mmCIF file of C-alpha atoms and ligand atoms in Angstrom:
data_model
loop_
_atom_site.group_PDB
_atom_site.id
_atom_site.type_symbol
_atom_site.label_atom_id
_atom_site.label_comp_id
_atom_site.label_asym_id
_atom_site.label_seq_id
_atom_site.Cartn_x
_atom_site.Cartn_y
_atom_site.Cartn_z
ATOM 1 C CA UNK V 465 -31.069 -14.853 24.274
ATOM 2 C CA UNK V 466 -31.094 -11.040 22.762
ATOM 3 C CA UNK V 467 -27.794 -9.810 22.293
ATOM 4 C CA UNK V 468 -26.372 -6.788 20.149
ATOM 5 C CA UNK V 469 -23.965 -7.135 17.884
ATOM 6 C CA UNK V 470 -21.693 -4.335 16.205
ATOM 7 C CA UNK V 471 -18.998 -5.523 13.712
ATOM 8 C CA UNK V 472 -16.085 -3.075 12.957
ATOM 9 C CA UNK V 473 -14.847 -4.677 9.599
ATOM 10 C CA UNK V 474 -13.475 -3.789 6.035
ATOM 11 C CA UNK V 475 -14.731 -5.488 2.937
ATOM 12 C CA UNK V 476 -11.382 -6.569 1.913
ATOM 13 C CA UNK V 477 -9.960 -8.034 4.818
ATOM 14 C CA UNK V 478 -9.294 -11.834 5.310
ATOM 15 C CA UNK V 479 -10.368 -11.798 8.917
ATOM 16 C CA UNK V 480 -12.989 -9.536 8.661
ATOM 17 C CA UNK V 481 -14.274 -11.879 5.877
ATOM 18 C CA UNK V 482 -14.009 -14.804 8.390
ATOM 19 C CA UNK V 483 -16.309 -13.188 10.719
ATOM 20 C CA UNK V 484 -18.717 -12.000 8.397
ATOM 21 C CA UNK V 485 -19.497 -15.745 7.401
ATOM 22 C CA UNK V 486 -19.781 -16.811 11.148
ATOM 23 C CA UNK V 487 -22.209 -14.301 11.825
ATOM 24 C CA UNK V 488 -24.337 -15.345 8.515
ATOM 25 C CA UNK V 489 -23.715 -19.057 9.113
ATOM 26 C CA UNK V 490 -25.000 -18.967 12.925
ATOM 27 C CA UNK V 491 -28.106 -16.328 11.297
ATOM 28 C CA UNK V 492 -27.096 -13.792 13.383
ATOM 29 C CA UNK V 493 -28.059 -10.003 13.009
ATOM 30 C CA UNK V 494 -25.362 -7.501 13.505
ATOM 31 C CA UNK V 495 -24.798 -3.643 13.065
ATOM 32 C CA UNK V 496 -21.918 -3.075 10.672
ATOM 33 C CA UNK V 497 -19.521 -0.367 10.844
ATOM 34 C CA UNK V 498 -17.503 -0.207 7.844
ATOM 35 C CA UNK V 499 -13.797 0.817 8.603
ATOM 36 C CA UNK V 500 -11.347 1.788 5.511
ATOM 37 C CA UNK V 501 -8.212 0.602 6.356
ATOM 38 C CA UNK V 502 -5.097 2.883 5.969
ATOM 39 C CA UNK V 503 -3.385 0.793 3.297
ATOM 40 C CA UNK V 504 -6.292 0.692 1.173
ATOM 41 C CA UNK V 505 -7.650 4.772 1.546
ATOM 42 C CA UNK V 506 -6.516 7.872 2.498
ATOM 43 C CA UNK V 507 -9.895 7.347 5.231
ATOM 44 C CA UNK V 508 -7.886 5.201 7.274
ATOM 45 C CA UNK V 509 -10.705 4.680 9.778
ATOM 46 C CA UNK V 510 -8.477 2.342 11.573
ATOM 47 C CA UNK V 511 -6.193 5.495 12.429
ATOM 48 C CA UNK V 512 -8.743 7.179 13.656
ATOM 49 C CA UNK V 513 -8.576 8.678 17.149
ATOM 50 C CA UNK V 514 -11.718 6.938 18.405
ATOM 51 C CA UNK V 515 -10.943 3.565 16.744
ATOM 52 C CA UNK V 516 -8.228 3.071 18.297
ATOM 53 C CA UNK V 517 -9.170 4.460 21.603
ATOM 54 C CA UNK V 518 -12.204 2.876 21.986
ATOM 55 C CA UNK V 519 -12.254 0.201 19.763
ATOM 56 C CA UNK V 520 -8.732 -1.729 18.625
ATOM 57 C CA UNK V 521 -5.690 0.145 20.094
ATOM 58 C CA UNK V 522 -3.550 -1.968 17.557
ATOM 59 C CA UNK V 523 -5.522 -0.433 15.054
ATOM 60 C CA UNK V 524 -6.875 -3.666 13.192
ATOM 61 C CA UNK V 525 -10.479 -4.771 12.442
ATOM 62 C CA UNK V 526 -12.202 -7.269 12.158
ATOM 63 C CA UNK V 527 -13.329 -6.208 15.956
ATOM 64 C CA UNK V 528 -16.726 -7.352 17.318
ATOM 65 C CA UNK V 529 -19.191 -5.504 20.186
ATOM 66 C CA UNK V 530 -21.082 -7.581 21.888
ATOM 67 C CA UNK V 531 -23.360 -5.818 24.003
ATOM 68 C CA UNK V 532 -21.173 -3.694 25.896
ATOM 69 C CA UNK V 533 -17.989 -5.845 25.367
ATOM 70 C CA UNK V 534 -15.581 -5.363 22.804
ATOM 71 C CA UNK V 535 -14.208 -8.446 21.446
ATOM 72 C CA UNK V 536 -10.880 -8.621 19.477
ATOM 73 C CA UNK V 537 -9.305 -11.140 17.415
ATOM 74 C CA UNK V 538 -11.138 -12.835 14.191
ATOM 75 C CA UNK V 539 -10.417 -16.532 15.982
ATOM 76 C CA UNK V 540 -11.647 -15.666 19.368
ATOM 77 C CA UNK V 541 -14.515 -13.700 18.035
ATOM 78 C CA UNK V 542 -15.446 -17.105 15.969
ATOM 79 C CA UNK V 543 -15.485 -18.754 18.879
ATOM 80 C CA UNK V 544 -17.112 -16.353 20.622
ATOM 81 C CA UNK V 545 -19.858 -16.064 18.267
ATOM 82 C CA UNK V 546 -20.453 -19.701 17.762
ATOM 83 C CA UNK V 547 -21.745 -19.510 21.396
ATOM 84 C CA UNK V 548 -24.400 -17.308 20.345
ATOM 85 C CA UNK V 549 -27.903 -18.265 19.709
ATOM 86 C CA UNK V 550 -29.064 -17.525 16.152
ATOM 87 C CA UNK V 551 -31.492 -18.339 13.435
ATOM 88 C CA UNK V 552 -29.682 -21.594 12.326
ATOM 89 C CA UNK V 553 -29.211 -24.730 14.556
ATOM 90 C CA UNK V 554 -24.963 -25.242 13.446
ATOM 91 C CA UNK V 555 -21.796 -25.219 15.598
ATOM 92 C CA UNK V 556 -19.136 -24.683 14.287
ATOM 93 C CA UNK V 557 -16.780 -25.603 17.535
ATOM 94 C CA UNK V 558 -17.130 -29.747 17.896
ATOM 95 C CA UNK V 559 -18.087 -30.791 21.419
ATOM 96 C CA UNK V 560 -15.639 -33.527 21.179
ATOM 97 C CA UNK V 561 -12.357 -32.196 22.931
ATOM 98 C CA UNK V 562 -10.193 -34.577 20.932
ATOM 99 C CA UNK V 563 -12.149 -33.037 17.419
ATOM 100 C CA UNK V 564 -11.625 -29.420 19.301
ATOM 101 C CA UNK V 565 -7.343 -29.740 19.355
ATOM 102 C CA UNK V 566 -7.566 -30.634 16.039
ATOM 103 C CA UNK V 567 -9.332 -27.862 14.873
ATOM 104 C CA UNK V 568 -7.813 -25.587 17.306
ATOM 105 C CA UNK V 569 -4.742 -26.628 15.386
ATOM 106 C CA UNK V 570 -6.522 -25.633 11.840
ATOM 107 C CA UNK V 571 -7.722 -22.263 13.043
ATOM 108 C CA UNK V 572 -4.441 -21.094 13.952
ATOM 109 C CA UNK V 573 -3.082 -22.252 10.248
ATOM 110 C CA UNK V 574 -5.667 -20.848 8.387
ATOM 111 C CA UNK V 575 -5.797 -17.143 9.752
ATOM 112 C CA UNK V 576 -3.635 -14.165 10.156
ATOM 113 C CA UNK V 577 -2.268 -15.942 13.908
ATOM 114 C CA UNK V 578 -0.377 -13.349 16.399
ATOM 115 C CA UNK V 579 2.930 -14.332 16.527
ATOM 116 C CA UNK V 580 3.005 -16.457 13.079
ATOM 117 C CA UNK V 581 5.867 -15.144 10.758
ATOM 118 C CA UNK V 582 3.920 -14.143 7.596
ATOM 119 C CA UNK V 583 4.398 -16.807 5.155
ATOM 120 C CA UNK V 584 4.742 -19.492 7.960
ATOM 121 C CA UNK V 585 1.517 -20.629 7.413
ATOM 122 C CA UNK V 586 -1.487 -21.219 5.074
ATOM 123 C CA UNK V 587 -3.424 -18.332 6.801
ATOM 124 C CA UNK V 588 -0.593 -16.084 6.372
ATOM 125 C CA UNK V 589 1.133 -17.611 3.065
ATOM 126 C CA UNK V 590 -2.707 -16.465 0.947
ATOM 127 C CA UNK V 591 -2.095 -12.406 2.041
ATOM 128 C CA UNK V 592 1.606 -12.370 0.381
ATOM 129 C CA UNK V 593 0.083 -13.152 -3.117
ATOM 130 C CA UNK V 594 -1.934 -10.306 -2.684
ATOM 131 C CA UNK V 595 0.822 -7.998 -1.955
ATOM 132 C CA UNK V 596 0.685 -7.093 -5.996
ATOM 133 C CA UNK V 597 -2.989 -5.276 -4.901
ATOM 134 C CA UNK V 598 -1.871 -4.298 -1.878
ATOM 135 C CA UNK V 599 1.250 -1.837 -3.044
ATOM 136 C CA UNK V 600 -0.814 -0.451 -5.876
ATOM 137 C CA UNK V 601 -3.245 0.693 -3.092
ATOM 138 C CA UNK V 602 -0.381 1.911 -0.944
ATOM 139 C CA UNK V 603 1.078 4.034 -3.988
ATOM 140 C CA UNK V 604 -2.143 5.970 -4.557
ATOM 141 C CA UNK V 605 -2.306 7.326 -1.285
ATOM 142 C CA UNK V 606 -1.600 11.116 -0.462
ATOM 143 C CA UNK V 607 1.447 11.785 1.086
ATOM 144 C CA UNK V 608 -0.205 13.091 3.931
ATOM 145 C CA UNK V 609 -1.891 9.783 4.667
ATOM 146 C CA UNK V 610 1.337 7.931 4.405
ATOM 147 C CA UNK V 611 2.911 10.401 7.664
ATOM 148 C CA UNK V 612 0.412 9.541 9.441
ATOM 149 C CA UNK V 613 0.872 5.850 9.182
ATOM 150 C CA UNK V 614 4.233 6.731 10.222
ATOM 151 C CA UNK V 615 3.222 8.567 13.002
ATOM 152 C CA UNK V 616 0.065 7.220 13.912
ATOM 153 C CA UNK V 617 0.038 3.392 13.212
ATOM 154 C CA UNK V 618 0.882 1.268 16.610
ATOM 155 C CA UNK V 619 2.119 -2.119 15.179
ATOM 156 C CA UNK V 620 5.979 -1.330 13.930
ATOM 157 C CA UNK V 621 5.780 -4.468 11.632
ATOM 158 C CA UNK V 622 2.793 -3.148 9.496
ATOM 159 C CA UNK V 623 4.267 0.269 9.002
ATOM 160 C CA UNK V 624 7.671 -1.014 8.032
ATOM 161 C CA UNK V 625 5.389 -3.109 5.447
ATOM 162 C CA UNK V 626 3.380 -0.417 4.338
ATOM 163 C CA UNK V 627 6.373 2.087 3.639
ATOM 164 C CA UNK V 628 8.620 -0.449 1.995
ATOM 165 C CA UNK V 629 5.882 -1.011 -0.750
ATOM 166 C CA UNK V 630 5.260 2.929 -0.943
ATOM 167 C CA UNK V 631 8.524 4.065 -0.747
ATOM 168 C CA UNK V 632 9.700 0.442 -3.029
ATOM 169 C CA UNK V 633 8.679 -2.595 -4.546
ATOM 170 C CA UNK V 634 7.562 -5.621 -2.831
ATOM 171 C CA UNK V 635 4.994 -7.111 -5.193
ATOM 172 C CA UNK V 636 7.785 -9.460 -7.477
ATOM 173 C CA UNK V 637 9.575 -10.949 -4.733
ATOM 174 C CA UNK V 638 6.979 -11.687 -1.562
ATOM 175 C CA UNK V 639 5.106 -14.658 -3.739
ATOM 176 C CA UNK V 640 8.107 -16.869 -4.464
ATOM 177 C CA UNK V 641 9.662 -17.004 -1.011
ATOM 178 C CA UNK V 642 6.543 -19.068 -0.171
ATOM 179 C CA UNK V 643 6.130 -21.296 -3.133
ATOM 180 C CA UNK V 644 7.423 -24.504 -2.116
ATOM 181 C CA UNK V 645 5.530 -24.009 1.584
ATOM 182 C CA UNK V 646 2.218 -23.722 -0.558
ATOM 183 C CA UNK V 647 3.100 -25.809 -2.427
ATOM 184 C CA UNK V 648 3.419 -28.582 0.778
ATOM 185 C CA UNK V 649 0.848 -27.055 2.207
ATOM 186 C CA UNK V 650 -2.170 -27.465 -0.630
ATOM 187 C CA UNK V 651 -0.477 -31.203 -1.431
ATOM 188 C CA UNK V 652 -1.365 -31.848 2.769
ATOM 189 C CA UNK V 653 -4.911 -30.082 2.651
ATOM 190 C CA UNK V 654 -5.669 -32.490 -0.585
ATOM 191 C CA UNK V 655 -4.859 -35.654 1.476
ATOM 192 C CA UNK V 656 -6.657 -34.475 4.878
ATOM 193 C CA UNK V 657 -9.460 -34.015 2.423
ATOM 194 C CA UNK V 658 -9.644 -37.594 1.713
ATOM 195 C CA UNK V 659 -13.485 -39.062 1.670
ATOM 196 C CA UNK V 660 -14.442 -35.836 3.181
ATOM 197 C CA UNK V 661 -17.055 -32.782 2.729
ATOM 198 C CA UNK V 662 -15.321 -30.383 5.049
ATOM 199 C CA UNK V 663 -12.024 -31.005 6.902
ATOM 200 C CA UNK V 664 -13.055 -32.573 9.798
ATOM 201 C CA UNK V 665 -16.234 -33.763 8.146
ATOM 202 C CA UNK V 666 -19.054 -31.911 9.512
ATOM 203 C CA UNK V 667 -18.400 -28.168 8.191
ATOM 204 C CA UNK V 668 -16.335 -25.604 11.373
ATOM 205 C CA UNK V 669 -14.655 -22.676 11.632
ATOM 206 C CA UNK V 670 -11.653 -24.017 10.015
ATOM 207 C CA UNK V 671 -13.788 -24.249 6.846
ATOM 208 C CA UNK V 672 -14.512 -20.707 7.074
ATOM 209 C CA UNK V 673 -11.283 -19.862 7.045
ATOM 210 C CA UNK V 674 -10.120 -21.634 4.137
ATOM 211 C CA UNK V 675 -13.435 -20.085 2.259
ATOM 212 C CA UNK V 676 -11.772 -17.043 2.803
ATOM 213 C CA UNK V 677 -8.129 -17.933 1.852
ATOM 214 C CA UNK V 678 -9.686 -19.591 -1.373
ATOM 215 C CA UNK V 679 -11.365 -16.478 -2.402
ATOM 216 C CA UNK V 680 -8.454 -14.929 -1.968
ATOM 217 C CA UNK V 681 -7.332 -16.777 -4.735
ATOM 218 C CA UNK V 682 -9.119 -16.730 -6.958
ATOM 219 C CA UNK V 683 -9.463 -12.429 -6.936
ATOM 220 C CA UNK V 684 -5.418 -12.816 -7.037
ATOM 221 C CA UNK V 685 -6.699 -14.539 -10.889
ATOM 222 C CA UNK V 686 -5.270 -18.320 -9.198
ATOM 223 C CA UNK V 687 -8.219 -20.370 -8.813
ATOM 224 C CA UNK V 688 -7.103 -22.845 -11.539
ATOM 225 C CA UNK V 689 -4.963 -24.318 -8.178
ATOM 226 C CA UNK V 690 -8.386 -25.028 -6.792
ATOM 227 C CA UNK V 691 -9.504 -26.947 -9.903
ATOM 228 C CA UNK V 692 -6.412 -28.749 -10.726
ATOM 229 C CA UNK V 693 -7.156 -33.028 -11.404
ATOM 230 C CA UNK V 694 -4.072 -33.412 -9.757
ATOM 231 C CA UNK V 695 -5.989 -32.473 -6.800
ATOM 232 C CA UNK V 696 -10.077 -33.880 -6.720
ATOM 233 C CA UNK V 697 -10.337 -33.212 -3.156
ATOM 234 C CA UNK V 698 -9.499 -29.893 -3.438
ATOM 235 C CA UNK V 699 -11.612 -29.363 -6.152
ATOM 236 C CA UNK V 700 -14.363 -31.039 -4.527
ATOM 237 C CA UNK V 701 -13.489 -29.142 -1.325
ATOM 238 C CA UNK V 702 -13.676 -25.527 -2.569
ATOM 239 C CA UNK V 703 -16.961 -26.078 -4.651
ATOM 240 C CA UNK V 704 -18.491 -27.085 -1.360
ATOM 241 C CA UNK V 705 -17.444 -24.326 0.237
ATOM 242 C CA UNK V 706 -18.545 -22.118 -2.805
ATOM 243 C CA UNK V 707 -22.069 -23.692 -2.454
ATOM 244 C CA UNK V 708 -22.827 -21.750 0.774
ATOM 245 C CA UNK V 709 -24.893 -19.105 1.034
ATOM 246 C CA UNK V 710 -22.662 -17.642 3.747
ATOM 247 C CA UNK V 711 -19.845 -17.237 1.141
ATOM 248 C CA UNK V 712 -22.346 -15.076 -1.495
ATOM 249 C CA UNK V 713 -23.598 -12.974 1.645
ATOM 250 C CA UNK V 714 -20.509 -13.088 3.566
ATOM 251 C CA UNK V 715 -17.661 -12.356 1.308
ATOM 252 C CA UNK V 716 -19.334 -11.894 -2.445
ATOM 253 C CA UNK V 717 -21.701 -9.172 -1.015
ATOM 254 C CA UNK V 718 -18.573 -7.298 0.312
ATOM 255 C CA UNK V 719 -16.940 -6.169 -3.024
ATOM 256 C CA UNK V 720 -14.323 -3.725 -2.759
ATOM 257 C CA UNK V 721 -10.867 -3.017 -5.256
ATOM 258 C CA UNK V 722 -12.817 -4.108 -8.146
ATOM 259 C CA UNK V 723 -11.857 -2.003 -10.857
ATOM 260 C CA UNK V 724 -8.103 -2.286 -9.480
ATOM 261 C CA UNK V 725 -8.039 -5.886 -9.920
ATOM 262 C CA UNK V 726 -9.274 -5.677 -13.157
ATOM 263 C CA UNK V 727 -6.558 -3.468 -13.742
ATOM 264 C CA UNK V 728 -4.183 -5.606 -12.847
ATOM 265 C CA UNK V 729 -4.581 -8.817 -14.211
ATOM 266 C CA UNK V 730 -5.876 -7.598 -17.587
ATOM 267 C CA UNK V 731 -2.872 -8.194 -19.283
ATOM 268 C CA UNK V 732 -3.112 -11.785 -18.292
ATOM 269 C CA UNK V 733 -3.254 -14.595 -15.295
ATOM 270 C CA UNK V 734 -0.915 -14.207 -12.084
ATOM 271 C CA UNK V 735 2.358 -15.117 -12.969
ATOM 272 C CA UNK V 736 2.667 -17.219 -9.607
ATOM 273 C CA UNK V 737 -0.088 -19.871 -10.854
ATOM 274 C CA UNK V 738 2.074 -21.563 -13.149
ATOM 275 C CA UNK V 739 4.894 -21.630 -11.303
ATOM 276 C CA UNK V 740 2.948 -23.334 -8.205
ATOM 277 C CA UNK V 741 1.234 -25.384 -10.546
ATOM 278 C CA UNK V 742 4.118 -27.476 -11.914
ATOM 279 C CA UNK V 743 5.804 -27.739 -8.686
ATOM 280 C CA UNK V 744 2.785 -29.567 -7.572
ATOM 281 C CA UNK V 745 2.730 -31.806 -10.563
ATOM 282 C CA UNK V 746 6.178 -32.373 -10.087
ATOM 283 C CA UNK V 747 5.788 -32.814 -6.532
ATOM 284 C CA UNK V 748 2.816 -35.233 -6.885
ATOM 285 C CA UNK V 749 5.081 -37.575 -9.501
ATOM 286 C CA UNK V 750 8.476 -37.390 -7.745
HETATM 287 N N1 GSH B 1005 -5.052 -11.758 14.228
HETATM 288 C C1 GSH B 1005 -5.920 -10.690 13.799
HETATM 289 C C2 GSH B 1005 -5.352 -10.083 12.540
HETATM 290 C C3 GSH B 1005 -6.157 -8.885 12.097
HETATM 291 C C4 GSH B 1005 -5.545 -8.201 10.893
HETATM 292 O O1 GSH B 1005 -4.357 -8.290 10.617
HETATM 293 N N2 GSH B 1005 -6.395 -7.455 10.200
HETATM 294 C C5 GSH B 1005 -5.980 -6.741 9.020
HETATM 295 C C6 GSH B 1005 -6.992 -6.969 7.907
HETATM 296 S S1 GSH B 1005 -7.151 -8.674 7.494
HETATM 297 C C7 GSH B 1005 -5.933 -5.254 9.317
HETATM 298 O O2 GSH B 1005 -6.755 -4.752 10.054
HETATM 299 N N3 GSH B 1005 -4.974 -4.532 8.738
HETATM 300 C C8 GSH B 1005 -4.865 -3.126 8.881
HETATM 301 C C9 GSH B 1005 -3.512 -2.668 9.320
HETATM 302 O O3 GSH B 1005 -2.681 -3.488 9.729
HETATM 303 O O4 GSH B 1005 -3.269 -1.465 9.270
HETATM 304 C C10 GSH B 1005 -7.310 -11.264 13.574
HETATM 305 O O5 GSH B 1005 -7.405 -12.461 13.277
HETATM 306 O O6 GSH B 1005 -8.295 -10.546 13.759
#
C-alpha cells in the first residue's frame, strides 16, 4: 500500500531516535522535517506558531504524518508504523497477545511514558544523566529565547525544568537521585536477558527503545556499564543491538551537540559511571 510519510523530529531526541529506527527497520521512506527544539537553540521550531498549531500543540516532536493524519506519541507512532508495509518483511509488535502485554509492559519502561515521574523508570531514568548537556545548552541561549519559553511553551513541567537549569544548576544533583533505581533496573534487564538475543527473543519495539537509551549512554561517556563482566548479557545485548544497520542510519546518521560533548567530558569520564558501577558489583555480591 502507498502511503506518505512526514516525520517532525530532532536529531537529539530519545523518542525521535526511536522512531527514526522503526521507520529504517520496517524500510520505510519518509519526508523529514527537522525541528530544533527550544532547549537546544534559540530556533525553537517546536515554539513555533505553526508547529504547534498544526502539528503538536504540546509542543514536542517526535510527531509523525501519515497521509493526511497526524500521529503523536513516539509509542503509538511505533505501533502505528509497524502496521505499515515496507521494504523489509519484520514486525516488531508479536501476534501473540500474551507476548504483546509483555512488551506493552517494556515499551512503557523504556520511553519518555505520559504520566511517568522522570526517573521512575528506565525510559525516563537515561534523560536525567544527560541533564549535564542539557543545561549547558539551556545557558547559551539568548535571553530572548528563554521569555519565550516562558511565555510560549504549553507543558508547565518542561518550562519549570528548563528555567531552573538556566536560571540554576541542576546537572550535579539529577544523576544520583536515580542511582540505586538504575542500578535495580540494569541488574533486572541482565537477568531477563538470560539465553536471549533480544528481550523477548525475536528483536521488537522494546529493543528499539533500549538502542536508544544505550546510546544515550554511551554519548553521556558511560558505556563501560554496557561492557561490564559482571553483566555478559548486557554486554551481549547492546552489541546486538549495535550490529543493526537501523542504529548507524537511525541514530549515528543523526549527529547533533558534538563539539559540546566533547567539551564536556574532555577533562575525563562521567563521574556517575563509577559510582553506578560499584553499586552493581556490590549489589551483584551482597
Ligand atoms: N511521550 C512523548 C515524549 C516526547 C518528548 O518528550 N519529546 C522531547 C524530546 S525526546 C521533546 O520534544 N522535548 C522538547 C520540549 O519539551 O520542549 C513521546 O514518546 O513522543
Amino acid at each position: 500500500m502507498n502511503q506518505e510519510l512526514t516525520l517532525y523530529h530532532a536529531h537529539w531526541s530519545l523518542c525521535s531516535q526511536m522512531v527514526r529506527v522503526a521507520l529504517y527497520e520496517k524500510g520505510l521512506q519518509f519526508k523529514s522535517e527537522r525541528i530544533k527544539l527550544c532547549d537546544h537553540s534559540d530556533e525553537a521550531g517546536n515554539l513555533a506558531d505553526d508547529f504547534l498549531k498544526n502539528i503538536n500543540p504540546t509542543a514536542v516532536v517526535p510527531v509523525l504524518k501519515l497521509n493526511d493524519e497526524i500521529v503523536r506519541d513516539s509509542a503509538y507512532i511505533i505501533e502505528r508504523i509497524d502496521d505499515l508495509e515496507g521494504d523489509n518483511e519484520i514486525n516488531l509488535w508479536p501476534q501473540d497477545p500474551l507476548k504483546r502485554r509483555e512488551l506493552k509492559k517494556w515499551v512503557e519502561d523504556t520511553t519518555i511514558t505520559e504520566g511517568v515521574g522522570m526517573g521512575k523508570s528506565l525510559g525516563t531514568m537515561v534523560p536525567l544523566f544527560s541533564t549535564g548537556l542539557i543545561e549547558d545548552l539551556i545557558k547559551n541561549l539568548k535571553f530572548s529565547s528563554i521569555l519565550r519559553i516562558i511565555f510560549k511553551h504549553p507543558r508547565r513541567d518542561r518550562k519549570i525544568a528548563f528555567l531552573m537549569m538556566y536560571f540554576f544548576s541542576l546537572k550535579q544533583k539529577i544523576g544520583p537521585i536515580v542511582y540505586n533505581r538504575f542500578t535495580r533496573e540494569l541488574i533486572a534487564l541482565e537477568e531477563n536477558l538470560k539465553d536471549k538475543n533480544f528481550l523477548l527473543g525475536e528483536f521488537s519495539h522494546a529493543d528499539i527503545n533500549l538502542m536508544c537509551c544505550f546510546n544515550r549512554l554511551t554519548e553521556m561517556k558511560m558505556e563501560n556499564l554496557l561492557e561490564m563482566k559482571e553483566l555478559p548479557n548486557v554486554a551481549n545485548y547492546w552489541q546486538n543491538l549495535k550490529a543493526r544497520t537501523s542504529y548507524q542510519k537511525g541514530i549515528l546518521d543523526y549527529p547533533d551537540h558534538e563539539e559540546m560533548l566533547k567539551k564536556i567530558f574532555n577533562s575525563g569520564p562521567n563521574p556517575h559511571l563509577e559510582v553506578i558501577q560499584n553499586k552493581i558489583i556490590e549489589k551483584l555480591s551482597s
